[in-house]
CSV table of C-alpha atoms in Angstrom, one decimal:
chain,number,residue,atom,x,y,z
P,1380,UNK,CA,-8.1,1.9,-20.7
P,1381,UNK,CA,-8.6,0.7,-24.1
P,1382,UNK,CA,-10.2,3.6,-25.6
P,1383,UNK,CA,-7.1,5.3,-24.2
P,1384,UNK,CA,-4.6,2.9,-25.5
P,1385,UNK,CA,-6.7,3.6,-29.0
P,1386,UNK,CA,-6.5,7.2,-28.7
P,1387,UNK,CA,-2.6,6.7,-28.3
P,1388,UNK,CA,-2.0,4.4,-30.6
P,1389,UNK,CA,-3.9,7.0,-33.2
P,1390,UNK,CA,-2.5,9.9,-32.0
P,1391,UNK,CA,-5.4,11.7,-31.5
P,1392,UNK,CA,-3.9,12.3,-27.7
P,1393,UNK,CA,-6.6,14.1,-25.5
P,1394,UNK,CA,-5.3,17.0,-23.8
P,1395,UNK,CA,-4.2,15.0,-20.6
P,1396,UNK,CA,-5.4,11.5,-18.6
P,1397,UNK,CA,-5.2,9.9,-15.3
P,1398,UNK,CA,-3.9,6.5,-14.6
P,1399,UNK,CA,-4.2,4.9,-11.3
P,1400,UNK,CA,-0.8,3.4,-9.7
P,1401,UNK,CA,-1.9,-0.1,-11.0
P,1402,UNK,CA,-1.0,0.9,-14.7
P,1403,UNK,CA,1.8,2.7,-13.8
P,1404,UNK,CA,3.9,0.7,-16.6
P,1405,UNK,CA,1.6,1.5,-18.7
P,1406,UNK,CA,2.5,5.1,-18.4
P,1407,UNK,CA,5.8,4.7,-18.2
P,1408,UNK,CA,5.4,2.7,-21.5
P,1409,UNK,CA,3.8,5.6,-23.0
P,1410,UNK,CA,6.9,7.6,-22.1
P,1411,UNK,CA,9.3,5.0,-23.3
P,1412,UNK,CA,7.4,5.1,-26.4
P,1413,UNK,CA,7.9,9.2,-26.9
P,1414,UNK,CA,4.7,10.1,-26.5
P,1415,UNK,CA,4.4,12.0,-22.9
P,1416,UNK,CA,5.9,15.7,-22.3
P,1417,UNK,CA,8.5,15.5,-20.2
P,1418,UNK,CA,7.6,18.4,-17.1
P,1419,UNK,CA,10.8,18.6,-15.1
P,1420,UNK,CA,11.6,21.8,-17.6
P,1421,UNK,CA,8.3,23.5,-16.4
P,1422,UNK,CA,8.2,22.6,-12.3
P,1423,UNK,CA,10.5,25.6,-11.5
P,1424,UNK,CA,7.7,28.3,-12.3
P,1425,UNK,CA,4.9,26.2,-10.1
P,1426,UNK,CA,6.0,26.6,-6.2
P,1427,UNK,CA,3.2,24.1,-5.1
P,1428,UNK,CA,4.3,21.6,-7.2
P,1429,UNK,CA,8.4,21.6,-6.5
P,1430,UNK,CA,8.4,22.3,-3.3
P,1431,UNK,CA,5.1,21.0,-1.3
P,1432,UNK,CA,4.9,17.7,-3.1
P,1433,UNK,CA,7.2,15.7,-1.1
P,1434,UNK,CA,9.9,14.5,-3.6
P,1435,UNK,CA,9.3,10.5,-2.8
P,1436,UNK,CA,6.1,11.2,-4.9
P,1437,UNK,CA,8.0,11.8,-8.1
P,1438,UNK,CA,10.3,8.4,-7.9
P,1439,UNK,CA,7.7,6.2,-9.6
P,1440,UNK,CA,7.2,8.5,-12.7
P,1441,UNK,CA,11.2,10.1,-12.9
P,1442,UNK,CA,13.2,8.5,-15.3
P,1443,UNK,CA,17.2,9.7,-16.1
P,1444,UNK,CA,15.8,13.2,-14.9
P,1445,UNK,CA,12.7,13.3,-16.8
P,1446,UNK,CA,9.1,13.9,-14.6
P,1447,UNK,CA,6.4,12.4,-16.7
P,1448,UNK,CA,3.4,12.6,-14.5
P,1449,UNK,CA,2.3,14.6,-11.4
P,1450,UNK,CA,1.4,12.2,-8.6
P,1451,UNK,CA,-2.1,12.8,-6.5
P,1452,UNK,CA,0.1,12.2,-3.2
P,1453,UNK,CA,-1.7,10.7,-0.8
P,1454,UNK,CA,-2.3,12.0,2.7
P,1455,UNK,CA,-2.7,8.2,4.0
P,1456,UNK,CA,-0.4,7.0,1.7
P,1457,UNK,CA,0.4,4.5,4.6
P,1458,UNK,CA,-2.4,2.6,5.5
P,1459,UNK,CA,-1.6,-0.1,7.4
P,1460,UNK,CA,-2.4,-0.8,11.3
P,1461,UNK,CA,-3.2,-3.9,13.2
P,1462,UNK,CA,-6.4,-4.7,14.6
P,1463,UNK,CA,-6.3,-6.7,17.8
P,1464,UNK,CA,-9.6,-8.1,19.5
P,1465,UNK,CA,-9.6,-5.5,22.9
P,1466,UNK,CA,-12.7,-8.1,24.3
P,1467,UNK,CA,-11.1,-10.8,23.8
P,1468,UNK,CA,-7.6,-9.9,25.4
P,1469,UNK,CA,-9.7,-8.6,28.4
P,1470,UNK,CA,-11.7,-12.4,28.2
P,1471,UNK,CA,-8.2,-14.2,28.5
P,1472,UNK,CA,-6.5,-11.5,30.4
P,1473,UNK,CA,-3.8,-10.9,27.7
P,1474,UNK,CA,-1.9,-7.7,27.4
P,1475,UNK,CA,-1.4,-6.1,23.6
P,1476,UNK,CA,1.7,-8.4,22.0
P,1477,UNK,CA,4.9,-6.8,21.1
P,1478,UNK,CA,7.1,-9.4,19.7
P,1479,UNK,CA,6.6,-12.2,17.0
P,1480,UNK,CA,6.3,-15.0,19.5
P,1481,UNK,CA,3.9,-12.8,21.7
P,1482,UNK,CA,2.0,-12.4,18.9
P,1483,UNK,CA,2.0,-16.0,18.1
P,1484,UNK,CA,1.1,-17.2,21.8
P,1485,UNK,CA,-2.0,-14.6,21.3
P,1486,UNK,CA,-3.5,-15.3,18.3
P,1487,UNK,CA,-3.2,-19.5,19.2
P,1488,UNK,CA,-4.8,-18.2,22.8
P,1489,UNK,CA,-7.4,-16.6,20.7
P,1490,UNK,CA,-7.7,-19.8,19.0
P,1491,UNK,CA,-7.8,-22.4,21.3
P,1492,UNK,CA,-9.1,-20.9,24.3
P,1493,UNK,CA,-12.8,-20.2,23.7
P,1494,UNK,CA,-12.6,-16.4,23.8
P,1495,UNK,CA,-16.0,-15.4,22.9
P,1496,UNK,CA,-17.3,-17.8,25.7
P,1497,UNK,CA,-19.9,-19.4,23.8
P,1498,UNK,CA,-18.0,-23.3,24.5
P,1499,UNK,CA,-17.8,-23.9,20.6
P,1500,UNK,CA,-14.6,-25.0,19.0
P,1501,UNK,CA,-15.4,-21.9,16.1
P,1502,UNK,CA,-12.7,-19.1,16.6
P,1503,UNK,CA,-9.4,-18.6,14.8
P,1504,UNK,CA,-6.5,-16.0,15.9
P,1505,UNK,CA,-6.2,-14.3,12.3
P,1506,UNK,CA,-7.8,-13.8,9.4
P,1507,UNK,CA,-6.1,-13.1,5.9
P,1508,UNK,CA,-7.5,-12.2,2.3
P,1509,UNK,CA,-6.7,-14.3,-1.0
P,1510,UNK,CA,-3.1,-12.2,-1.2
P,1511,UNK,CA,-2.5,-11.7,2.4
P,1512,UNK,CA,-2.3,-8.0,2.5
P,1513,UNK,CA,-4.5,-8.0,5.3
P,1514,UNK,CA,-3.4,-10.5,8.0
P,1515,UNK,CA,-0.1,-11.4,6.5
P,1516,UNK,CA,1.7,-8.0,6.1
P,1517,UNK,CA,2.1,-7.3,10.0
P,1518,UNK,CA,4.1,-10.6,9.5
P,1519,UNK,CA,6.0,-9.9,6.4
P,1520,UNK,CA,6.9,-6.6,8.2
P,1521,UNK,CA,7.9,-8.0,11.5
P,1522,UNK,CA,10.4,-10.6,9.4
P,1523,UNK,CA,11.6,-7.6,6.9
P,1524,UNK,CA,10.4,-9.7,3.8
P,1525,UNK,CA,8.7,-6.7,1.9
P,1526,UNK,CA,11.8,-4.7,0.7
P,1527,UNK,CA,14.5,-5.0,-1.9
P,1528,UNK,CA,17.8,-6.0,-0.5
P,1529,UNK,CA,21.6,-5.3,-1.9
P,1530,UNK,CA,23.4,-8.3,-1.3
P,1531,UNK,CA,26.5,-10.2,-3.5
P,1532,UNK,CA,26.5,-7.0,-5.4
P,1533,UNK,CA,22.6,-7.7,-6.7
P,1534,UNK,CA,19.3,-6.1,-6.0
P,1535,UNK,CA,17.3,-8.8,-5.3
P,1536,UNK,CA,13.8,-8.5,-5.0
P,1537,UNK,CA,12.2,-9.2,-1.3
P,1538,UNK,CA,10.5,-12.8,-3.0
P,1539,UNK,CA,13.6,-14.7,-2.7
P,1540,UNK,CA,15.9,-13.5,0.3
P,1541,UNK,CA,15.7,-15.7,3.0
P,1542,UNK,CA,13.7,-13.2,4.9
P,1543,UNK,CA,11.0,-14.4,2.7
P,1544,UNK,CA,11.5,-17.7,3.5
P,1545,UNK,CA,11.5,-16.9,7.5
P,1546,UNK,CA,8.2,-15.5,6.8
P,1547,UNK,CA,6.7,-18.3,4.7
P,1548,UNK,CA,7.8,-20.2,7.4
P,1549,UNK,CA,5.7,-18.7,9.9
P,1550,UNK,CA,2.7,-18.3,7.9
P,1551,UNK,CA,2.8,-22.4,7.6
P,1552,UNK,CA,3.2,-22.7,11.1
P,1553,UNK,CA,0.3,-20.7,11.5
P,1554,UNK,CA,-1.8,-22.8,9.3
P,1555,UNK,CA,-0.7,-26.1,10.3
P,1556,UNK,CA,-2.3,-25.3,13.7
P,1557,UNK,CA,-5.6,-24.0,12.1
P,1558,UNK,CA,-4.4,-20.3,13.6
P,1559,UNK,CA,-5.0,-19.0,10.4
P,1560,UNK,CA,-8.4,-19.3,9.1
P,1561,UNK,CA,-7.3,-22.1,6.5
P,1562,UNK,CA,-10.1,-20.7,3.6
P,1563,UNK,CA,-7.9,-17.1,3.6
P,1564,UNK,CA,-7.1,-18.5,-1.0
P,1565,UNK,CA,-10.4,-17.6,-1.2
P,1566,UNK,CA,-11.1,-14.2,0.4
P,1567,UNK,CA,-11.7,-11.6,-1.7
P,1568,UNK,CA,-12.2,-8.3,-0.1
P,1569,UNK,CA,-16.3,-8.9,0.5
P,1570,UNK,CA,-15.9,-11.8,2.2
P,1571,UNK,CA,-13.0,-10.7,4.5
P,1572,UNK,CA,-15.5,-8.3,5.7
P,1573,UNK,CA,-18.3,-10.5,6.1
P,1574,UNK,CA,-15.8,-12.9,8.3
P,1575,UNK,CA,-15.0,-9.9,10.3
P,1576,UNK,CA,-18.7,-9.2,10.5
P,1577,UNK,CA,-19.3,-12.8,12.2
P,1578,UNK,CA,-17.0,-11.4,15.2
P,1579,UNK,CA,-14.9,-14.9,14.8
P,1580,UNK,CA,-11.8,-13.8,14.5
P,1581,UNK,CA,-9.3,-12.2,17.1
P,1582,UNK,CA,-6.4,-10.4,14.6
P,1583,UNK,CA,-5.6,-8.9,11.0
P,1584,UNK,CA,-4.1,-6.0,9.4
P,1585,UNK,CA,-5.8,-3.6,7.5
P,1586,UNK,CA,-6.6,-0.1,6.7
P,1587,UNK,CA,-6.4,2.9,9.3
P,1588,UNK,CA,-10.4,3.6,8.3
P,1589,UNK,CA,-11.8,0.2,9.1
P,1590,UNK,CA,-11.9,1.8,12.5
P,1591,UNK,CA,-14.5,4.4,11.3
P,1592,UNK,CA,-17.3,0.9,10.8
P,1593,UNK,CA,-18.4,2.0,7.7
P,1594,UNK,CA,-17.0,-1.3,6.3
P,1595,UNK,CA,-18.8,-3.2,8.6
P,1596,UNK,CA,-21.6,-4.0,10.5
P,1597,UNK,CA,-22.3,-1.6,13.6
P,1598,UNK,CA,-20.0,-2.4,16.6
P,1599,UNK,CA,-17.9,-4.8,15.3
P,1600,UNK,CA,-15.0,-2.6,15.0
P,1601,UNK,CA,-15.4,-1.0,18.8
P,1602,UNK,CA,-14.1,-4.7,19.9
P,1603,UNK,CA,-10.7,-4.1,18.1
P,1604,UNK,CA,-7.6,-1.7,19.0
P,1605,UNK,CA,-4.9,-0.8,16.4
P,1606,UNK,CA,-1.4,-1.4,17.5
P,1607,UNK,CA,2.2,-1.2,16.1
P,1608,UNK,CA,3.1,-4.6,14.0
P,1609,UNK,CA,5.4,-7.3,15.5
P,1610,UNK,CA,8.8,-6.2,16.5
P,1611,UNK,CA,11.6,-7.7,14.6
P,1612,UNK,CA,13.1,-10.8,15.6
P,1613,UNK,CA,16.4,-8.6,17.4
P,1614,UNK,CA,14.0,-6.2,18.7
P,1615,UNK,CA,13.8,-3.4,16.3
P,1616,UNK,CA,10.5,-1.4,15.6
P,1617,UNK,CA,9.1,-3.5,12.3
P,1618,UNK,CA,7.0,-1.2,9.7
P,1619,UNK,CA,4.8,-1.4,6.6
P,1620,UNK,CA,6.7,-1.2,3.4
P,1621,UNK,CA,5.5,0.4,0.5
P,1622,UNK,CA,6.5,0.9,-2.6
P,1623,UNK,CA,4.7,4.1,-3.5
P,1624,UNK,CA,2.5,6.8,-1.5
P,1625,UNK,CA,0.7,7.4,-5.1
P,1626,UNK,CA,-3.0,6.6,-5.8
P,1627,UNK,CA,-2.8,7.8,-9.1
P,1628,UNK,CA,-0.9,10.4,-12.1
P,1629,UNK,CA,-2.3,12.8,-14.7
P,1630,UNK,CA,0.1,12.8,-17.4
P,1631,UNK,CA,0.1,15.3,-20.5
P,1632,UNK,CA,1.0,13.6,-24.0
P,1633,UNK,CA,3.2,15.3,-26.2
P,1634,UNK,CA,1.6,17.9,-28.6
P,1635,UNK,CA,-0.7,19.5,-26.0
P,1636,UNK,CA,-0.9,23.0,-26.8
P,1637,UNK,CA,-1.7,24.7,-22.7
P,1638,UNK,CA,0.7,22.9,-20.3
P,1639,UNK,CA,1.0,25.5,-18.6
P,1640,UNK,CA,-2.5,26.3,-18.0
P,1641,UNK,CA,-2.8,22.6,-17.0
P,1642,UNK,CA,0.1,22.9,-14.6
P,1643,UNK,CA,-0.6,26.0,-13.2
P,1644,UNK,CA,-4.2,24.8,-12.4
P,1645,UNK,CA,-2.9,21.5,-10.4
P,1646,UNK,CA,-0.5,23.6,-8.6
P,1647,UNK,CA,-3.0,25.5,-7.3
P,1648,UNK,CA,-4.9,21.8,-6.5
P,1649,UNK,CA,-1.7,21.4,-3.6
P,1650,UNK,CA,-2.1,25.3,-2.5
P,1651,UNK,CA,-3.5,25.6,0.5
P,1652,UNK,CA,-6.7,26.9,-0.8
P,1653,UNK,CA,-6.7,24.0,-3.5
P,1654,UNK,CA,-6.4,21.5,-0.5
P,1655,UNK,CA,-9.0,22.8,1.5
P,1656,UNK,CA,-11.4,22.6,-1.5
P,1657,UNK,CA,-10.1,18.8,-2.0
P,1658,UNK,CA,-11.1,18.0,1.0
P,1659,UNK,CA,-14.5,19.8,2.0
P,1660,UNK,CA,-16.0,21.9,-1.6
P,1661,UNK,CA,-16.6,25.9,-1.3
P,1662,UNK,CA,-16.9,27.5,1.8
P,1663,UNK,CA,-20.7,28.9,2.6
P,1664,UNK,CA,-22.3,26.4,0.3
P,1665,UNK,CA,-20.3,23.0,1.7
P,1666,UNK,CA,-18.8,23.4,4.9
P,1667,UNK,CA,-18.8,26.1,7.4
P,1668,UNK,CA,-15.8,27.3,9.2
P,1669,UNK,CA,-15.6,28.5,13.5
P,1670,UNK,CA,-12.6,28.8,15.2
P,1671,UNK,CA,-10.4,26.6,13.3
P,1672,UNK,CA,-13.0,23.9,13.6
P,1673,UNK,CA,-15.1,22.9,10.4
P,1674,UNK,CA,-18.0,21.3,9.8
P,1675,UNK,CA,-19.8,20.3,6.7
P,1676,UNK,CA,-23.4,21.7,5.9
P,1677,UNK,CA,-24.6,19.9,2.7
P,1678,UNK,CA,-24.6,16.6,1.7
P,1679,UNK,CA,-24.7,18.1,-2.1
P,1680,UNK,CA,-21.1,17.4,-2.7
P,1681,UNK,CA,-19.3,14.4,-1.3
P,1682,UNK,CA,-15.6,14.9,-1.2
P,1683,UNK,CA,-14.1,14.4,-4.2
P,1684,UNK,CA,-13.7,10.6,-5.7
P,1685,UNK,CA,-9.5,9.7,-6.1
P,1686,UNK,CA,-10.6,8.7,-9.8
P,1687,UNK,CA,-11.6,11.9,-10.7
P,1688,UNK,CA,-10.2,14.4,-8.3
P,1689,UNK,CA,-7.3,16.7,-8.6
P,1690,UNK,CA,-3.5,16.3,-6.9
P,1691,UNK,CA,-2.9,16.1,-3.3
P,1692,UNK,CA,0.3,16.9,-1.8
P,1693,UNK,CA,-0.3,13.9,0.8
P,1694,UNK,CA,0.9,15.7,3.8
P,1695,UNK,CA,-1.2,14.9,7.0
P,1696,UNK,CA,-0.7,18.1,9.4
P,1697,UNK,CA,-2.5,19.7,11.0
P,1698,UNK,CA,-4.3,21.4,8.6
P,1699,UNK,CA,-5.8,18.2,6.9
P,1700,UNK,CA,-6.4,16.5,10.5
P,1701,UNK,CA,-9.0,19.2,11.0
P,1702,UNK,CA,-10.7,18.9,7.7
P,1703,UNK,CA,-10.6,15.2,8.0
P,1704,UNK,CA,-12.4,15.6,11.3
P,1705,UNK,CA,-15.5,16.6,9.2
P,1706,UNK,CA,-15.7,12.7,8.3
P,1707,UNK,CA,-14.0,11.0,10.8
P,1708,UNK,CA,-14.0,10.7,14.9
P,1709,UNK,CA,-10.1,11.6,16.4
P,1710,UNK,CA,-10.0,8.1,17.4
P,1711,UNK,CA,-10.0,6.9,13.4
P,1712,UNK,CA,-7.6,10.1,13.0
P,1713,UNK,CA,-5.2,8.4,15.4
P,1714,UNK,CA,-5.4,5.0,14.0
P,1715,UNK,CA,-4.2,7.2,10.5
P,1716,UNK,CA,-1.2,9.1,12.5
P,1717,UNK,CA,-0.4,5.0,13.9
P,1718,UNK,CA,-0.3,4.0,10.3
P,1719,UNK,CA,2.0,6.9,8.5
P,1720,UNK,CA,4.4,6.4,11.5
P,1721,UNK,CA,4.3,2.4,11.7
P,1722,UNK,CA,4.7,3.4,7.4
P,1723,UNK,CA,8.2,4.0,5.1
P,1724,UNK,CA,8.8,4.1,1.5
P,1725,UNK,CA,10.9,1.7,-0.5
P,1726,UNK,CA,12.6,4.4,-2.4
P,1727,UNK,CA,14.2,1.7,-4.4
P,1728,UNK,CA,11.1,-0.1,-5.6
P,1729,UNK,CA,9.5,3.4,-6.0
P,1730,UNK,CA,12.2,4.3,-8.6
P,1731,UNK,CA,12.7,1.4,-10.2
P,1732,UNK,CA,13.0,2.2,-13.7
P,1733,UNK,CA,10.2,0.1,-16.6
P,1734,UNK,CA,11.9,-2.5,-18.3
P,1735,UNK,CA,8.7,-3.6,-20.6
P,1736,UNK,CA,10.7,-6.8,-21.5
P,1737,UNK,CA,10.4,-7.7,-18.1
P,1738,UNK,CA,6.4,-8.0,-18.2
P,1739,UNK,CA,7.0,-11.3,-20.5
P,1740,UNK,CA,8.6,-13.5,-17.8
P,1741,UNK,CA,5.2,-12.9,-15.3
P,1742,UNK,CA,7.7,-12.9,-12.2
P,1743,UNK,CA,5.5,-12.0,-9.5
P,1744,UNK,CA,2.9,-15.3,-10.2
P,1745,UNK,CA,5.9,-17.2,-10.0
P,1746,UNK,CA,6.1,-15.7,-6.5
P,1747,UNK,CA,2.6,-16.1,-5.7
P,1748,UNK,CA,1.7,-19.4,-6.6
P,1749,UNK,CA,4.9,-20.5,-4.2
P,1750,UNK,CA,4.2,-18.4,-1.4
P,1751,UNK,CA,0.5,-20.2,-1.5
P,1752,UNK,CA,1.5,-23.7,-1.7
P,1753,UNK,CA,4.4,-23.0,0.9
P,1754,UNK,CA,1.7,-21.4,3.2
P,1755,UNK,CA,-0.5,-23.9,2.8
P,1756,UNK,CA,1.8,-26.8,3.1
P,1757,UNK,CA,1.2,-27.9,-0.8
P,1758,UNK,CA,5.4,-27.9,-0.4
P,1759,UNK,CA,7.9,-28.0,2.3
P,1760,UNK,CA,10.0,-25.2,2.2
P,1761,UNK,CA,12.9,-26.9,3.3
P,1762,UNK,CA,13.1,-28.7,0.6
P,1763,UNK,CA,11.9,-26.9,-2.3
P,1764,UNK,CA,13.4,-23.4,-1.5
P,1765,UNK,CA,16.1,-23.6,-3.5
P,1766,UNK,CA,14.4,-25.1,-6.4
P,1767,UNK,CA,12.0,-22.1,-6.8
P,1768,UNK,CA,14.9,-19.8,-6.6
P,1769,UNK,CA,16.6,-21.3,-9.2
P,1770,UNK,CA,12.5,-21.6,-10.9
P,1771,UNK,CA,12.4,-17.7,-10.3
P,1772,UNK,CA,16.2,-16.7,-11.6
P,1773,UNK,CA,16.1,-19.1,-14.9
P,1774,UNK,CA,12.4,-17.6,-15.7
P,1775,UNK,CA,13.7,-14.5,-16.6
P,1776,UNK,CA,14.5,-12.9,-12.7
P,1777,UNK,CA,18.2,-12.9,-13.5
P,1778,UNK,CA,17.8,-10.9,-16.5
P,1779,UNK,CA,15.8,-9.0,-14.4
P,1780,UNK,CA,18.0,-8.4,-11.6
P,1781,UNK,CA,21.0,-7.9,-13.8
P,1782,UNK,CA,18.9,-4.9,-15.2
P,1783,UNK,CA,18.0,-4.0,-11.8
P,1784,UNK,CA,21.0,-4.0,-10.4
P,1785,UNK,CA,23.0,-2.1,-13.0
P,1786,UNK,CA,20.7,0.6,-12.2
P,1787,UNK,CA,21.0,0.7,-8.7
P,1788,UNK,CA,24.5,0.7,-9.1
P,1789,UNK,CA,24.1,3.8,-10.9
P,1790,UNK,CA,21.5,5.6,-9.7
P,1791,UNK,CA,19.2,3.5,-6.8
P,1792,UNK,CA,22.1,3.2,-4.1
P,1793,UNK,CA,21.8,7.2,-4.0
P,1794,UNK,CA,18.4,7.3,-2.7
P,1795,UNK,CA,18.9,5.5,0.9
């Protein structure tokens, strides 16, 4: 990153780059700065491009018309799937949850009621990493506190609707009765899997592969199933939100002399011959094809790392399902069809135009270090709600709404 924010900032632009959907702004930055070819003028001559790549994948880097990025889409751009402990519902003869309470009555079951039979005091119900995205979000989902909401005539941000608080709420609740493993501040990713490891725990959310064990040690995923998240509280299907399907964008500065060559060499990337070679190399010398079935036959090339790979057009048919089987068993295919169907797009927050005055007013820490102290019981919710909303709007989130809002007005309310 900084050599290239030095190479922009010199204008000696390399030919194109790749930025990963964490520095999206910076992109967009570089665009709001002049510096970026704009490509909707060329996507018309490149078939693959226009009309394979879904068009949700071009929201994060379309501005007023303008395309300035092509997205690597990806196939599991919804990862999400909750893991529930199969042995340990068996132990207590529980049936799979459906609904927030059920859910509830399991995981304090899972706590309280000696599961793993070893007469200890030494389980917990859920586990959750330092930001909750595993072990929070089925919960987030299931109270509809990770979308942005038009209400009063403002966008608001998912962070302060009372949705949020219902879920904060919970999440106490669940802490307070030492359901939640009360150390989840300081998981990092390692140790979440190391806690998993210690076979402790009897629910979280988490990524459609864990299934496949390579994340952890052998058989400590065959105890789990993946299931749907919690209903919502009147009884509606819940699902993962998400505000882009994007890993990451290759983006051509202004001033490069072959676009096109560029562009028509990542359309061929979302062909169906480019997506085949995504996925498993050259036939003959890396995979092997019988009957529809493949099967890789050298361990030369590993499939392509998303940091240096080409575009996908992150569809997962058929197609992709059998080149996936290569890697992975159906059963960790399934648990990947559970998560793109339990899975939507905010199209809102995936359109959201870059404000870069915004980035000064650090909004989203605001966010977090409330939704940890709530959590945690640090502060009572019922008494300080109100105060952080007014904390959120006067540090610069009504400025940011009013910007927000004036575009959705505009543009964002035609996307639902």
């Amino acid at each position: 990153m900084d050599k290239l924010n030095i190479m922009m900032a010199s204008g000696e632009y390399p030919d194109a780059f790749a930025l990963t959907e964490n520095f999206k702004s910076k992109l967009l930055q570089f665009a709001n700065d002049g510096l970026l070819t704009d490509l909707s003028p060329y996507l018309d001559k490149y078939p693959n491009l226009k009309n394979v790549m879904p068009k949700e994948a071009w929201l994060p880097v379309t501005q007023e018309g303008k395309i300035w990025a092509i997205p690597y889409n990806r196939h599991d751009g919804f990862t999400q799937v909750v893991y529930i402990n199969k042995k340990w519902l068996d132990t207590l003869d529980l049936k799979p949850p459906r609904t927030i309470d059920e859910f509830y009555e399991v995981m304090k079951a899972f706590t309280e009621k000696d599961p793993d039979r070893n007469g200890k005091n030494d389980t917990f119900g859920l586990v959750g990493n330092n930001d909750l995205t595993y072990g929070g979000r089925m919960f987030q989902a299931a109270f509809d506190a990770e979308s942005y909401k038009f209400r009063d005539n403002e966008l608001q941000p998912p962070e302060i609707t009372e949705e949020y608080r219902d879920y904060l709420g919970f999440m106490n609740k669940l802490v307070s009765e030492k359901i939640l493993d009360p150390e989840w501040p300081t998981i990092t990713g390692a140790i979440f899997r190391q806690k998993i490891n210690t076979g402790k725990y009897g629910m979280f959310n988490g990524f459609w592969h864990f299934a496949s064990g390579k994340e952890f040690a052998d058989g400590v995923m065959d105890n789990y199933i993946a299931v749907e998240p919690p209903l919502r509280q009147d009884g509606t299907p819940s699902t993962f939100t998400y505000n882009s399907t994007n890993r990451h964008y290759i983006a051509i500065p202004q001033g490069t002399k072959n676009v096109e060559a560029l562009l028509k060499f990542l359309d061929w990337a979302v062909s169906p011959e480019g997506t085949r070679f995504n996925f498993l190399g050259i036939e003959g010398k890396h995979y092997t094809e019988a009957g529809g079935a493949f099967q890789k036959t050298s361990t030369e090339r590993a499939a392509l790392h998303w940091a240096f790979s080409l575009v996908k057009h992150g569809l997962l048919n058929d197609e992709v399902k059998a080149y996936m089987k290569t890697e992975y068993k159906d059963a960790v295919i399934d648990n990947l069809t559970l998560a793109t169907s339990v899975g939507t797009l905010d199209k809102v927050a995936a359109a959201l135009p870059y404000y870069p005055e915004l980035a000064a007013y650090n909004l989203p820490k605001i966010a977090q270090e409330y939704t940890a102290k709530t959590i945690l019981g640090n502060e009572k919710i019922d008494t300080s709600w109100n105060d952080y909303v007014k904390k959120y709007r006067s540090s610069g989130g009504d400025k940011a709404i009013k910007q927000w809002s004036d575009w959705y007005a505009k543009e964002g309310s035609k996307l639902n």
